[in-house]
GROMACS .gro file of C-alpha atoms in nm:
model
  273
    1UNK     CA    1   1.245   4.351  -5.108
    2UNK     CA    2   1.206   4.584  -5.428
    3UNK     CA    3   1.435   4.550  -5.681
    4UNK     CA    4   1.734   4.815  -5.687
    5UNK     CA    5   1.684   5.032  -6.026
    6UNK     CA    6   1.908   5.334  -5.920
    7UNK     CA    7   2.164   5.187  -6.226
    8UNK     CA    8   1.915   5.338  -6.460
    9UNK     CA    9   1.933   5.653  -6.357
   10UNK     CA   10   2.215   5.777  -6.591
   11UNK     CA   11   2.078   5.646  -6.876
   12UNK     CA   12   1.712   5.841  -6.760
   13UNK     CA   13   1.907   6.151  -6.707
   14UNK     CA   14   2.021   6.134  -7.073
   15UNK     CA   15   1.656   6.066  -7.166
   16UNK     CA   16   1.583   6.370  -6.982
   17UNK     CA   17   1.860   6.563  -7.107
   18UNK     CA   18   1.792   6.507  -7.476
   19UNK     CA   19   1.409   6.595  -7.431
   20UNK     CA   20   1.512   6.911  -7.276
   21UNK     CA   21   1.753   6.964  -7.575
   22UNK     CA   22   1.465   6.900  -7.774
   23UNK     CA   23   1.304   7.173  -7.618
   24UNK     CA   24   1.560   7.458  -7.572
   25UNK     CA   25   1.573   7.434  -8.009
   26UNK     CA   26   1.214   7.503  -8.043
   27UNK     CA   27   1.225   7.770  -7.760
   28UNK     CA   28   1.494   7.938  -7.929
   29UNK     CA   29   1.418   7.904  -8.258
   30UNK     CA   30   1.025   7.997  -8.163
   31UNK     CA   31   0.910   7.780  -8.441
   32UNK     CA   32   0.634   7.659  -8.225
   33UNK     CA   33   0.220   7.617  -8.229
   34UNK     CA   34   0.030   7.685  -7.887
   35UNK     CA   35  -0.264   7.539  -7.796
   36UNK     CA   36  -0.566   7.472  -7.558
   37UNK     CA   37  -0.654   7.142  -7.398
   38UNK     CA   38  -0.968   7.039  -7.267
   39UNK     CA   39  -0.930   7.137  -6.885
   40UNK     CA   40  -0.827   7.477  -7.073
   41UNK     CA   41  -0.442   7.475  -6.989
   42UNK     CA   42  -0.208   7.544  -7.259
   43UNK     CA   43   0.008   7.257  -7.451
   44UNK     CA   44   0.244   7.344  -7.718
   45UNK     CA   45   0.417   7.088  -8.044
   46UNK     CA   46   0.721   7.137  -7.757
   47UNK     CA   47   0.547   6.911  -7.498
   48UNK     CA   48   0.423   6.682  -7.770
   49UNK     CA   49   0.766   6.663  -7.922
   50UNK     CA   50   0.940   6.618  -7.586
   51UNK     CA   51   0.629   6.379  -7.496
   52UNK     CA   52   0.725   6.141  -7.799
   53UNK     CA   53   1.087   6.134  -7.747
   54UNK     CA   54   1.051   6.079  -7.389
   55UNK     CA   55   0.785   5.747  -7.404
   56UNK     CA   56   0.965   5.636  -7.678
   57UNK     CA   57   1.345   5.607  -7.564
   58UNK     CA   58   1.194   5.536  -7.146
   59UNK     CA   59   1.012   5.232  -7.342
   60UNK     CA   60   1.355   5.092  -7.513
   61UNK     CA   61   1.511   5.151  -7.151
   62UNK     CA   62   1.292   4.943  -7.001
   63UNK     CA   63   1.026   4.731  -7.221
   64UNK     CA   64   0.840   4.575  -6.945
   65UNK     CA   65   0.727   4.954  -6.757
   66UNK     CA   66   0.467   5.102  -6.848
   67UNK     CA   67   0.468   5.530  -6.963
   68UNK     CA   68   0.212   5.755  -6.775
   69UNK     CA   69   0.287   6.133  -6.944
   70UNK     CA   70   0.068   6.436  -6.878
   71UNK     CA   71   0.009   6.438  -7.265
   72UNK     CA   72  -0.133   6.097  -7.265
   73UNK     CA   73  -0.318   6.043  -6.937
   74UNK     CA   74  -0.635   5.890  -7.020
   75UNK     CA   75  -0.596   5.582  -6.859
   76UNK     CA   76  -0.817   5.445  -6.668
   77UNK     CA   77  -0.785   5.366  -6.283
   78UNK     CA   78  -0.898   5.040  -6.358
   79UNK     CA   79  -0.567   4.935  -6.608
   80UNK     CA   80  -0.341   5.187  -6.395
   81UNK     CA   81  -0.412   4.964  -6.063
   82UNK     CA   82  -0.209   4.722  -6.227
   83UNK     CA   83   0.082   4.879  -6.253
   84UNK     CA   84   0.314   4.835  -5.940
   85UNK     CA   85   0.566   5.005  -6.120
   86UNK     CA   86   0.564   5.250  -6.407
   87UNK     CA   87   0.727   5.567  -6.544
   88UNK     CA   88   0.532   5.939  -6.437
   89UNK     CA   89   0.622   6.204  -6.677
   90UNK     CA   90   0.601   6.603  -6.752
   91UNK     CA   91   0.809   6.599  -7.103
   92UNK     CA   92   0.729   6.981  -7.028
   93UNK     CA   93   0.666   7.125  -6.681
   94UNK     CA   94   0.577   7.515  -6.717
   95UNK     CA   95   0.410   7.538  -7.052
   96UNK     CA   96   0.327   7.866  -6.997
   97UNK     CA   97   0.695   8.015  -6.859
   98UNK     CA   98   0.796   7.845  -7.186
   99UNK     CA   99   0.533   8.066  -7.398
  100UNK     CA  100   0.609   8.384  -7.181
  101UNK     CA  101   1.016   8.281  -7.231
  102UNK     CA  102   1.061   8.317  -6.883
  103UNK     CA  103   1.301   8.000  -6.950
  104UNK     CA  104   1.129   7.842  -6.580
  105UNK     CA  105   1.073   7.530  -6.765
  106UNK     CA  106   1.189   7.170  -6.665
  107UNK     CA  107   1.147   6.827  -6.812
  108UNK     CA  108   1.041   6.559  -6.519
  109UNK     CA  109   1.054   6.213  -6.501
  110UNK     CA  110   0.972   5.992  -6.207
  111UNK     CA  111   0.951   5.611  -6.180
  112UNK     CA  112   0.696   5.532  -5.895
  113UNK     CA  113   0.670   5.164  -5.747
  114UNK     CA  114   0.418   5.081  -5.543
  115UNK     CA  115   0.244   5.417  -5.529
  116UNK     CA  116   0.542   5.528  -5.412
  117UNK     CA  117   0.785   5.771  -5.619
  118UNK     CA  118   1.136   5.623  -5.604
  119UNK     CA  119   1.302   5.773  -5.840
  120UNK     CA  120   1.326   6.119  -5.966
  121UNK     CA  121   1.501   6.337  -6.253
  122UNK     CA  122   1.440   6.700  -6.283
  123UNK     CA  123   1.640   6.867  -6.570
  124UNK     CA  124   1.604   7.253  -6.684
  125UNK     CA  125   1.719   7.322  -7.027
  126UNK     CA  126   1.809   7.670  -7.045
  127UNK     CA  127   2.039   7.665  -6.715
  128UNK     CA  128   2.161   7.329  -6.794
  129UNK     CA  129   2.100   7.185  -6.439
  130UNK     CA  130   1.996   6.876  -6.338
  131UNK     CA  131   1.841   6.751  -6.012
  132UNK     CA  132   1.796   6.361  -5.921
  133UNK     CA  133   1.764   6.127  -5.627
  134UNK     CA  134   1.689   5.766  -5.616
  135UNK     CA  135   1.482   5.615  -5.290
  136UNK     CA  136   1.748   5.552  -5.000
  137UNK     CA  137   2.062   5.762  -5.205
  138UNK     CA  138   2.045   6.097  -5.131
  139UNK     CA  139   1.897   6.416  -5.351
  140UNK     CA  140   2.187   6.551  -5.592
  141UNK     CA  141   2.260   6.841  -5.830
  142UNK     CA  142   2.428   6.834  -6.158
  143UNK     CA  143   2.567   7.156  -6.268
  144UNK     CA  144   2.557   7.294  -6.653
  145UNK     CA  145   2.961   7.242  -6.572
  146UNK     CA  146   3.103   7.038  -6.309
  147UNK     CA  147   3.038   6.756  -6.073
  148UNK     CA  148   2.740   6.663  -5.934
  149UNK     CA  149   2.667   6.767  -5.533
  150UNK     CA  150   2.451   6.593  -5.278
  151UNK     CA  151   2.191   6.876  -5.173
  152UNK     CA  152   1.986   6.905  -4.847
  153UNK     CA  153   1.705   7.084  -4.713
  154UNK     CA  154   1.803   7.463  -4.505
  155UNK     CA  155   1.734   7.356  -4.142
  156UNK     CA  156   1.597   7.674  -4.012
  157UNK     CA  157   1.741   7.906  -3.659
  158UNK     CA  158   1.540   7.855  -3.402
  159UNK     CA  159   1.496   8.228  -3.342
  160UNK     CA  160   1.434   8.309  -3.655
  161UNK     CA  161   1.096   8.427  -3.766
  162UNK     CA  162   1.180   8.533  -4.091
  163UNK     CA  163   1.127   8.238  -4.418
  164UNK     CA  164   1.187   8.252  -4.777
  165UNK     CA  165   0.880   8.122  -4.978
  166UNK     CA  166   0.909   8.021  -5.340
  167UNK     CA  167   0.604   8.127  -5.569
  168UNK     CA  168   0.487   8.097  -5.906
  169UNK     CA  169   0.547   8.392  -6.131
  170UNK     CA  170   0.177   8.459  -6.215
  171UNK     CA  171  -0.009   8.376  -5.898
  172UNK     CA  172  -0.188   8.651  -5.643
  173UNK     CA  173   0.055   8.677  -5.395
  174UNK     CA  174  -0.179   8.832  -5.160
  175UNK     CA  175  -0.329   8.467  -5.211
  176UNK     CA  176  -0.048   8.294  -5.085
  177UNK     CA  177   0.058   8.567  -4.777
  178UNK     CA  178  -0.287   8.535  -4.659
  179UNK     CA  179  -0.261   8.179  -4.603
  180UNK     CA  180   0.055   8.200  -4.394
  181UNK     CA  181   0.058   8.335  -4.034
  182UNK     CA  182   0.143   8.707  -4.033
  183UNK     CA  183   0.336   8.642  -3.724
  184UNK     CA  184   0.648   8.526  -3.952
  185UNK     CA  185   0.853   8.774  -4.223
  186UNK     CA  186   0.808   8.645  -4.551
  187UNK     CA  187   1.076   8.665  -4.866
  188UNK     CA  188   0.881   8.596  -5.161
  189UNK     CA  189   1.127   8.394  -5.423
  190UNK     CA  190   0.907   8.425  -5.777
  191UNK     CA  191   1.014   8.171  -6.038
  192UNK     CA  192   0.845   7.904  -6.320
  193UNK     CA  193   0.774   7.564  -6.310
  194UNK     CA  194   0.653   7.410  -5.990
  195UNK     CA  195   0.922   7.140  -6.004
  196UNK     CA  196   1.208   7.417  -6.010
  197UNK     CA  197   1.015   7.573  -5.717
  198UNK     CA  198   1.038   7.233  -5.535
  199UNK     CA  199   1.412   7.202  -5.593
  200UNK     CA  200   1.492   7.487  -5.424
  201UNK     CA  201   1.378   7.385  -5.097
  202UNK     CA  202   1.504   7.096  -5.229
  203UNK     CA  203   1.864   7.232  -5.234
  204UNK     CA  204   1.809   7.470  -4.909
  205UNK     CA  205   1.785   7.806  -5.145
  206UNK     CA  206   1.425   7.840  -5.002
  207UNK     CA  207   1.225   7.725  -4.683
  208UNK     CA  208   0.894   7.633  -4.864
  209UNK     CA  209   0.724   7.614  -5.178
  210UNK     CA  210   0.309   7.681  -5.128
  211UNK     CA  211   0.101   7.582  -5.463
  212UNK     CA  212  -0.232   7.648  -5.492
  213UNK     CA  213  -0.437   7.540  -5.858
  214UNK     CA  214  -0.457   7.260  -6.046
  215UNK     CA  215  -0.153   7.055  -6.075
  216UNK     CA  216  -0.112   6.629  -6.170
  217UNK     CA  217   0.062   6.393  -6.036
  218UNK     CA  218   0.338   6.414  -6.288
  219UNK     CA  219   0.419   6.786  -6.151
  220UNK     CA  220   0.509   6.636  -5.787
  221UNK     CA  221   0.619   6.265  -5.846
  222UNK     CA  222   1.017   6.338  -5.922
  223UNK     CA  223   0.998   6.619  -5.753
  224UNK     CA  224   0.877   6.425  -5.423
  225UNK     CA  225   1.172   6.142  -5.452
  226UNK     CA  226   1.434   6.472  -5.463
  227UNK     CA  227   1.293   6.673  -5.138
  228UNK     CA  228   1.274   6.360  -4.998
  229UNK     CA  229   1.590   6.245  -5.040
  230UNK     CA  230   1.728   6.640  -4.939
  231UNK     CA  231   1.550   6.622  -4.627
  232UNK     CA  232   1.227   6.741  -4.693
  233UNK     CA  233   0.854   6.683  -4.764
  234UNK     CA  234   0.596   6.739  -4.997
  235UNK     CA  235   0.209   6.761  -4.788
  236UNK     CA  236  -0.119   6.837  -4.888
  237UNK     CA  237  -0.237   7.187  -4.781
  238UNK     CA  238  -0.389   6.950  -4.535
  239UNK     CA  239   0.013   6.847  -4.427
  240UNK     CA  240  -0.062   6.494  -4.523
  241UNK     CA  241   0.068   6.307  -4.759
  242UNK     CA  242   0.014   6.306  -5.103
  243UNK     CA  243  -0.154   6.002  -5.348
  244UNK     CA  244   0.029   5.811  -5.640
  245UNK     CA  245  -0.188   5.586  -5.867
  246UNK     CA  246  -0.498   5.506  -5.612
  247UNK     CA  247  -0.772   5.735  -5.721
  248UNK     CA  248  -0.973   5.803  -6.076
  249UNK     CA  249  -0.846   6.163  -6.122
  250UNK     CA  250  -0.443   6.239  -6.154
  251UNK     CA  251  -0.495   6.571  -6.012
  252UNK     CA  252  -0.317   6.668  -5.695
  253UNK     CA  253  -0.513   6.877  -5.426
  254UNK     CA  254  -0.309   7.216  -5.327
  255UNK     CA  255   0.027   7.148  -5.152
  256UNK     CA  256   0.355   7.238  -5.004
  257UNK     CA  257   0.682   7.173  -4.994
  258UNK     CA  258   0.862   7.223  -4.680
  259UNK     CA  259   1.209   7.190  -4.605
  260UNK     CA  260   1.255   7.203  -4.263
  261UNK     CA  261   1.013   6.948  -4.093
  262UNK     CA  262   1.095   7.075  -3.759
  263UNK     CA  263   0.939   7.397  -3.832
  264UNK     CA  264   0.647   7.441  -3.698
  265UNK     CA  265   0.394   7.406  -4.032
  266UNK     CA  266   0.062   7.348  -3.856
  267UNK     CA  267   0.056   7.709  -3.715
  268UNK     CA  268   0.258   7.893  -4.000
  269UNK     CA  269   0.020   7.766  -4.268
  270UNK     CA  270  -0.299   7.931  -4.160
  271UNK     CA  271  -0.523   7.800  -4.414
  272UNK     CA  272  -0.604   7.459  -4.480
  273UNK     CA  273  -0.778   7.370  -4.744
   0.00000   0.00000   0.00000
């Protein structure tokens, strides 16, 4: 039987919290340098910064698990395989909502076991919320003031052909309507980061949340555990499930997040890639 961890989830929400902190100075301050990685996404000294703090106070936490952060990924498959547990990290999901000041930005962590995520904290620094579940517990919010709330997925009217999609602020949407079956009534819900996206179906605002483009692992791990936990699921464009830790590249294929499973997602997703 696994070992129980869920006690560390305060003190991972604080971790979270003080990255984000981290974070909201720079962003308002703008005393920041942008730049371009590799795979030609942007990074900023924000995710770096938030990327230090993060492996650094997750590693006094818990000595013995090993950090795997988008800003130091180059690990191969080989020493990953290894792992059956280990911490899976976005100090800084939506770079580029942070450089546009959109304030969609979110710092995720996730603590996988198994390849399976198990635990997952989602906090947003400018609106102070926090999401989190743990594996078996139940999704919950945390509001900038107040107590926090168990959340669950919007289970959808039968007669109802209407559904309220969330998208990314700079994606086609003709992109993502086109994929959908025109037989349904769309309300198109534009915001930042895809793990903000998530916890709105998450928390029943929204019915789905379509992503197409590159994303990693670390964008979906927490995120997974929360919708999960709410009622949900997180597919491939495919509608199966997604990896953790089992293949050379940490890059997820397209997916969606779908809150009402009952629904049925095989015809209203038209395109499968």
């Amino acid at each position: 039987m696994a070992k129980d961890l869920s006690n560390l989830l305060p003190s991972v929400i604080e971790v979270a919290r003080a990255a984000g902190q981290l974070i909201l100075d720079i962003y308002e301050n703008k005393e920041y340098e942008a730049f371009t990685k590799s795979d030609s996404t942007p990074v900023t000294s924000a995710d770096l910064a938030a990327h230090k703090l993060v492996t650094e106070k997750l590693s006094e936490l818990t000595p013995d698990i090993p950090v795997l952060s988008e800003e130091d990924a180059d690990i191969s498959l080989e020493k990953r395989s290894q792992w059956n547990r280990y911490w899976l990290v976005d100090p800084l999901d939506g770079t580029q909502e942070f450089i546009a000041r959109s304030g969609d930005f979110a710092t995720i962590i996730a603590l996988v076991e198994d390849n399976k995520p198990i635990m997952g904290v989602v906090y947003a620094p400018v609106s102070g919320v926090t999401y989190f579940a743990y594996d078996g517990k139940g999704a919950w919010k945390i509001p900038q003031l107040g107590e926090s709330v168990q959340i669950q997925t919007h289970l959808h009217d039968e007669d109802s052909q209407s559904l309220a999609i969330a998208i990314s602020r700079r994606q086609d949407i003709n992109n993502i309507t086109s994929r959908m079956c025109p037989s349904w009534n769309y309300d198109l819900v534009p915001l930042g980061s895809a793990a903000l996206k998530a916890c709105l179906v998450a928390e029943g605002a929204v019915d789905c949340y379509l992503r197409l483009g590159p994303t990693g692992e670390w964008d979906t791990a927490a995120t997974q555990c929360i919708v999960q936990e709410a009622g949900g699921r997180i597919l491939s464009t495919q509608l199966e499930a997604l990896s953790y830790n089992e293949r050379d590249t940490l890059e997820n294929p397209n997916f969606i997040v779908l809150g009402d499973e009952r629904l049925p997602w095989d015809q209203i997703l038209k395109v499968k890639d």
